[in-house]
GROMACS .gro file of C-alpha atoms in nm:
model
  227
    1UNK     CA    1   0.553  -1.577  -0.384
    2UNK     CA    2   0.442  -1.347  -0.116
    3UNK     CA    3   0.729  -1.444   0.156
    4UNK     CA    4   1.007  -1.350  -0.189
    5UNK     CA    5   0.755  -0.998  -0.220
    6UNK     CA    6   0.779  -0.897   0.107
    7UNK     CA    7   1.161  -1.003   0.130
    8UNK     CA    8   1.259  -0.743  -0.163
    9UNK     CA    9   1.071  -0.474   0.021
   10UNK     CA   10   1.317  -0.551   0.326
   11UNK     CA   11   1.590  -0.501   0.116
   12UNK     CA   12   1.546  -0.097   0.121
   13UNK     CA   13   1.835   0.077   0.181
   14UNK     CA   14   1.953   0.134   0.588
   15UNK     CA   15   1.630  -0.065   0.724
   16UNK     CA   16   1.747  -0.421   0.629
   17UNK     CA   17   1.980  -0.439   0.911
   18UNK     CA   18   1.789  -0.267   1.144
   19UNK     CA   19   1.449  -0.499   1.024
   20UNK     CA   20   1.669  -0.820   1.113
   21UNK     CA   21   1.599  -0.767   1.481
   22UNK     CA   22   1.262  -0.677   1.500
   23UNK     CA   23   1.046  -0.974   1.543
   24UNK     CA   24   0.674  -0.992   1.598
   25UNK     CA   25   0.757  -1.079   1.967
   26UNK     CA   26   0.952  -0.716   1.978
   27UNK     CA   27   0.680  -0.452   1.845
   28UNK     CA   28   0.603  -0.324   2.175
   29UNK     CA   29   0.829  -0.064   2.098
   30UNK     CA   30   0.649   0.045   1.855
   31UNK     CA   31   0.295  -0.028   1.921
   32UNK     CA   32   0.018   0.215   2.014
   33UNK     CA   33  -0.083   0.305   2.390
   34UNK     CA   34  -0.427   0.154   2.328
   35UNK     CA   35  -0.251  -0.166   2.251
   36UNK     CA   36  -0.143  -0.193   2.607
   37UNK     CA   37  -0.460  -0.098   2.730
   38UNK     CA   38  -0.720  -0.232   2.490
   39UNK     CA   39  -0.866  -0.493   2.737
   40UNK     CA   40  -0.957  -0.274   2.980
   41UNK     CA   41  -1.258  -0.035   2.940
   42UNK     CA   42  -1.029   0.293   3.015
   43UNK     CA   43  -1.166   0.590   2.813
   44UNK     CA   44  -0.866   0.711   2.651
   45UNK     CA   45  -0.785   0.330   2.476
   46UNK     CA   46  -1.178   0.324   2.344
   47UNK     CA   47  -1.073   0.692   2.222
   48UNK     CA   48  -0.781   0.549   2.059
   49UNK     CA   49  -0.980   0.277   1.877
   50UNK     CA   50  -1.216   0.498   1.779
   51UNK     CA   51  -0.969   0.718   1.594
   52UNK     CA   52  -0.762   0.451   1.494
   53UNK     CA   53  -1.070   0.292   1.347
   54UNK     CA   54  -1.192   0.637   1.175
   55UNK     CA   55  -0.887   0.685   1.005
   56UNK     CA   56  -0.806   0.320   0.925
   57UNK     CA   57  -1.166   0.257   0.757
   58UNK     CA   58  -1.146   0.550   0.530
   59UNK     CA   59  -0.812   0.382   0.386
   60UNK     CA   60  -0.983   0.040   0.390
   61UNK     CA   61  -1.305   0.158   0.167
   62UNK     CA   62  -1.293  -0.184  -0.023
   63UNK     CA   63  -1.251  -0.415   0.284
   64UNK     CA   64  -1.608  -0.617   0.398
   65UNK     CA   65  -1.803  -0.504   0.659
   66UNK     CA   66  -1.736  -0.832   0.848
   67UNK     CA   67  -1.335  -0.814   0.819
   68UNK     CA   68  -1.380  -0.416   0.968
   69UNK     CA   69  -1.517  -0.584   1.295
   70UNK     CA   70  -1.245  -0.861   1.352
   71UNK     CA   71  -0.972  -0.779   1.608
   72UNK     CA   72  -0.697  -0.823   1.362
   73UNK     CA   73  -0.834  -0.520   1.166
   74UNK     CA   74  -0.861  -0.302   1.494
   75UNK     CA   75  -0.498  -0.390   1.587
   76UNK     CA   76  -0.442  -0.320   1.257
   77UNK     CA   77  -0.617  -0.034   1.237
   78UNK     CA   78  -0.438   0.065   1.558
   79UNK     CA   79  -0.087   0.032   1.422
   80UNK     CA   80  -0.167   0.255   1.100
   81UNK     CA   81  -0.289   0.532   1.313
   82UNK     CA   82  -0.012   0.514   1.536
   83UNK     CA   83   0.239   0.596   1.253
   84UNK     CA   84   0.039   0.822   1.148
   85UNK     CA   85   0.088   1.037   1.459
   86UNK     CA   86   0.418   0.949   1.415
   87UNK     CA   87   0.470   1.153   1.054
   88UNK     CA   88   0.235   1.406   1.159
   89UNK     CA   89   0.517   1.455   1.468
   90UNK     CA   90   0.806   1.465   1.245
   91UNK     CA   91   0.892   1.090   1.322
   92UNK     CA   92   0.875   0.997   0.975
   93UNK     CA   93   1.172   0.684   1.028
   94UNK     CA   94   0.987   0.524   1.311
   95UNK     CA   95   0.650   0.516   1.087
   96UNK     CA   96   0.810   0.316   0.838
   97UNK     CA   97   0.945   0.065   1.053
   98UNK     CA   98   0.588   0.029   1.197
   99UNK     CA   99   0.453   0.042   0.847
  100UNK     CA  100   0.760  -0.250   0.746
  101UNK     CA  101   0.615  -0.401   1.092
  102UNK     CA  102   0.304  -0.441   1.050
  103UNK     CA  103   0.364  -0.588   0.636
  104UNK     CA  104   0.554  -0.910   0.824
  105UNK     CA  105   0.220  -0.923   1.080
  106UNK     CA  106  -0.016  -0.893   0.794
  107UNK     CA  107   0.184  -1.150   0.575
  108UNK     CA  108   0.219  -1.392   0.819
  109UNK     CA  109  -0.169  -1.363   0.881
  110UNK     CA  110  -0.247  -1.411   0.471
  111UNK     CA  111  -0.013  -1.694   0.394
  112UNK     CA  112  -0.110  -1.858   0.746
  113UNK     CA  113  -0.469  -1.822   0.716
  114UNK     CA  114  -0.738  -1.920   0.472
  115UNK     CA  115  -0.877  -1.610   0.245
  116UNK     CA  116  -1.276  -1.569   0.230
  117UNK     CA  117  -1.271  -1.266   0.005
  118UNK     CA  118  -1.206  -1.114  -0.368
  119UNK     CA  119  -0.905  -1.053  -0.300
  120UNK     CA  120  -0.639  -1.183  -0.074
  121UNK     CA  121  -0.426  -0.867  -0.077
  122UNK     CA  122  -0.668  -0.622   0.064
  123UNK     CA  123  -0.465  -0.603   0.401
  124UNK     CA  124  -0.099  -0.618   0.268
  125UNK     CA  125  -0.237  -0.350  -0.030
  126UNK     CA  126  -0.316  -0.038   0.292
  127UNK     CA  127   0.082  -0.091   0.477
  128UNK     CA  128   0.185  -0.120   0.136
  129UNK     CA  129   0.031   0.216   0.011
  130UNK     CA  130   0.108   0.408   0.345
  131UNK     CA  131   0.486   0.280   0.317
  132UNK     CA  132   0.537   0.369  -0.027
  133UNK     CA  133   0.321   0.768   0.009
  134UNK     CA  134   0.562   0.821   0.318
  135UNK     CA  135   0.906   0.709   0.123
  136UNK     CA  136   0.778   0.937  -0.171
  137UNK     CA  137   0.748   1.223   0.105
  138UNK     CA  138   1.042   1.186   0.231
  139UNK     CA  139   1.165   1.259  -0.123
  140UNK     CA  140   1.296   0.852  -0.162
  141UNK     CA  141   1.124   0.786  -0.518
  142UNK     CA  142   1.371   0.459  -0.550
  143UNK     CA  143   1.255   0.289  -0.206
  144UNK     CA  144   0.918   0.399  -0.340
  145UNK     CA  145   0.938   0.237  -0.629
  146UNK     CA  146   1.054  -0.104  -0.466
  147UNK     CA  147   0.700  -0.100  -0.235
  148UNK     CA  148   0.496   0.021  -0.574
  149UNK     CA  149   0.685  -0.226  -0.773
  150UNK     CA  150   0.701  -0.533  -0.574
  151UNK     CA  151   0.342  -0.531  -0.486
  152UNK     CA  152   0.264  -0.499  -0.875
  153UNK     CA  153   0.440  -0.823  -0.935
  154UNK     CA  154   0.278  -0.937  -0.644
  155UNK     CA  155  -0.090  -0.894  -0.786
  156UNK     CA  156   0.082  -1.052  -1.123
  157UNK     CA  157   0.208  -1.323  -0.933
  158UNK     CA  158  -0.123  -1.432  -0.802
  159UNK     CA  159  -0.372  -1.362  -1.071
  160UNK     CA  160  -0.597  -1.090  -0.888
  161UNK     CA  161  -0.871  -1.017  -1.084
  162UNK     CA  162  -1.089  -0.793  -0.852
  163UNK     CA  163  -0.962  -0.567  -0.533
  164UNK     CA  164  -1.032  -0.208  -0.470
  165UNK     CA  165  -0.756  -0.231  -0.250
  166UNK     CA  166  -0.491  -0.345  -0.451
  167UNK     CA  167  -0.615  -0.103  -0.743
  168UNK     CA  168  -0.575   0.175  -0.515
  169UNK     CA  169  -0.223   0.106  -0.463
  170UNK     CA  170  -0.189   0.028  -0.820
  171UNK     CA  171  -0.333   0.416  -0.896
  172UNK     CA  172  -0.063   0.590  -0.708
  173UNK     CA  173   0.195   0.403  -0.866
  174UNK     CA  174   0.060   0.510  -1.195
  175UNK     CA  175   0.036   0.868  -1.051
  176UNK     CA  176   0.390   0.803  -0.866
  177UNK     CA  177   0.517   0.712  -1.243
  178UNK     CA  178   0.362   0.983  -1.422
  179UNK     CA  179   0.529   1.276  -1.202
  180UNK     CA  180   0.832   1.094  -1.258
  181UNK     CA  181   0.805   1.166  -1.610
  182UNK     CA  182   0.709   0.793  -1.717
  183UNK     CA  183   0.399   0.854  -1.889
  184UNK     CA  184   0.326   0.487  -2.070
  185UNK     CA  185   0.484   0.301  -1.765
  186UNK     CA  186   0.230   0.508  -1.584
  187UNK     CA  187  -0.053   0.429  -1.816
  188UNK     CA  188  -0.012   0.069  -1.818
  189UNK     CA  189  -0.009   0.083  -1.433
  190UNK     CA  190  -0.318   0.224  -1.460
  191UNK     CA  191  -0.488  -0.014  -1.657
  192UNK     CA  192  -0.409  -0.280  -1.428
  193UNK     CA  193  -0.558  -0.070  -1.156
  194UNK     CA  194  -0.905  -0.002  -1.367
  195UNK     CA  195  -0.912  -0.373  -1.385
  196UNK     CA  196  -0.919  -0.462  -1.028
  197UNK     CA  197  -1.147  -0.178  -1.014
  198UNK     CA  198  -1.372  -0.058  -1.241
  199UNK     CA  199  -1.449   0.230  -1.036
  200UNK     CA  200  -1.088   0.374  -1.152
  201UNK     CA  201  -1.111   0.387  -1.495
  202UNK     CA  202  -1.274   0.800  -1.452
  203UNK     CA  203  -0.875   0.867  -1.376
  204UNK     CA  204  -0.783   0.792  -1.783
  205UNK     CA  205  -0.966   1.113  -1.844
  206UNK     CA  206  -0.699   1.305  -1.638
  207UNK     CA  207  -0.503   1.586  -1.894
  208UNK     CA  208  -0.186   1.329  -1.820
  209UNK     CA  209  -0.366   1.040  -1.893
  210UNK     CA  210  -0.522   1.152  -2.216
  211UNK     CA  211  -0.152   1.318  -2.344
  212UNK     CA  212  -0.007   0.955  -2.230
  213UNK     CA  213  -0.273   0.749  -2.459
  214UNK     CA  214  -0.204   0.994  -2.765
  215UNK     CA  215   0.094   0.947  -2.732
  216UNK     CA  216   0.070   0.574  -2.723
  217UNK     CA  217  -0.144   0.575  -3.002
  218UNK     CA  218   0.131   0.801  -3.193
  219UNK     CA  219   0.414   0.526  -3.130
  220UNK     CA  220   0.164   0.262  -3.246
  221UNK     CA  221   0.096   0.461  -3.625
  222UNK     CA  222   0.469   0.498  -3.633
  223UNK     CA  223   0.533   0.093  -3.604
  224UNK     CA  224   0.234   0.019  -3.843
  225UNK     CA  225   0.356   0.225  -4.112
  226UNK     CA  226   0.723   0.148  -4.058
  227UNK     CA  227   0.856  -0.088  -4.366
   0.00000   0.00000   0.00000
């Protein structure tokens, strides 16, 4: 389920070709300094984990303690902050090929690994969310859509019921829907998110939120009294 998930998000237009030759063996390219440098005790790679670290951990609110200490979630953490200098240089199209990078890394680490948490999409859900917040940026809501989308189906697919994580992603789809003008598709995005997370729910009090229900609950009279 997650290797067909990922394999639709590949699909995105121009980067399917170009995806077909990276390789986990190939990221050098487009891995951080630190990563080069991480074993030694230089003081601009602890700088880099540091910041990588900062910024990574304020995406990763939901993740355990113990998980935020593991090396896979500082080289993690690393990549994420390295595209993120990358957009915040203009170098939007390399970002998303480390973002579409590190997805294969993180998928081959959840499908080849055993999960010890709520929720086994709390890695895949922070690339996922990154990817999908650039592409809507870059003013691509269609190759936004397939990320939001496919990792929907994804938490469908395998019966999550609690991830703050996953719900976050899940939120700025809904939000992602609603400026498109899809106010009940956004809605019942929603209340998938305010099930992984209860902590969510606040968000249905939004002015969008609350036209979106009325207007639900208009379409609903309309069928009950229809003959």
């Amino acid at each position: 389920i997650i290797r067909h998930w990922l394999d639709n998000i590949m699909t995105s237009r121009l980067l399917a070709l170009l995806l077909a030759f990276l390789s986990l063996s190939s990221l050098n390219a487009f891995s951080p300094p630190a990563v080069a440098t991480a074993v030694t005790s230089s003081p601009h790679a602890q700088k880099w984990i540091d910041e990588s670290l900062v910024y990574y951990n304020k995406i990763a609110r939901g993740t355990p303690q113990e998980k935020k200490e593991s090396p896979e979630h500082i080289a993690h953490a690393m990549r994420a902050y390295f595209a993120h200098t990358k957009v915040k240089t203009g170098k939007s199209y390399a970002a998303e090929k480390i973002y579409r990078n590190l997805l294969e890394v993180m998928l081959d680490e959840t499908t080849n690994s055993e999960q010890d948490c709520d929720c086994e999409l709390d890695h895949l859900a922070i690339p996922s969310l990154l990817l999908a917040l650039l592409l809507q940026r870059e003013k691509r809501p269609t190759d936004a859509r397939m990320v939001f989308e496919s990792f929907r189906q994804l938490v469908l697919a395998t019966k999550v019921f609690k991830c703050s994580c996953s719900a976050r992603v899940l939120q700025a789809y809904a939000l992602f829907e609603m400026k498109q003008e899809n106010q009940l598709k956004a809605l019942d995005i929603l209340f998938l998110a305010i099930r992984l997370d209860k902590n969510v729910r606040p968000v249905l009090s939004w002015k969008q939120f609350r036209d979106a229900l009325a207007m639900r609950r208009r379409l609903l009279a309309t069928r009950n009294v229809s003959p």
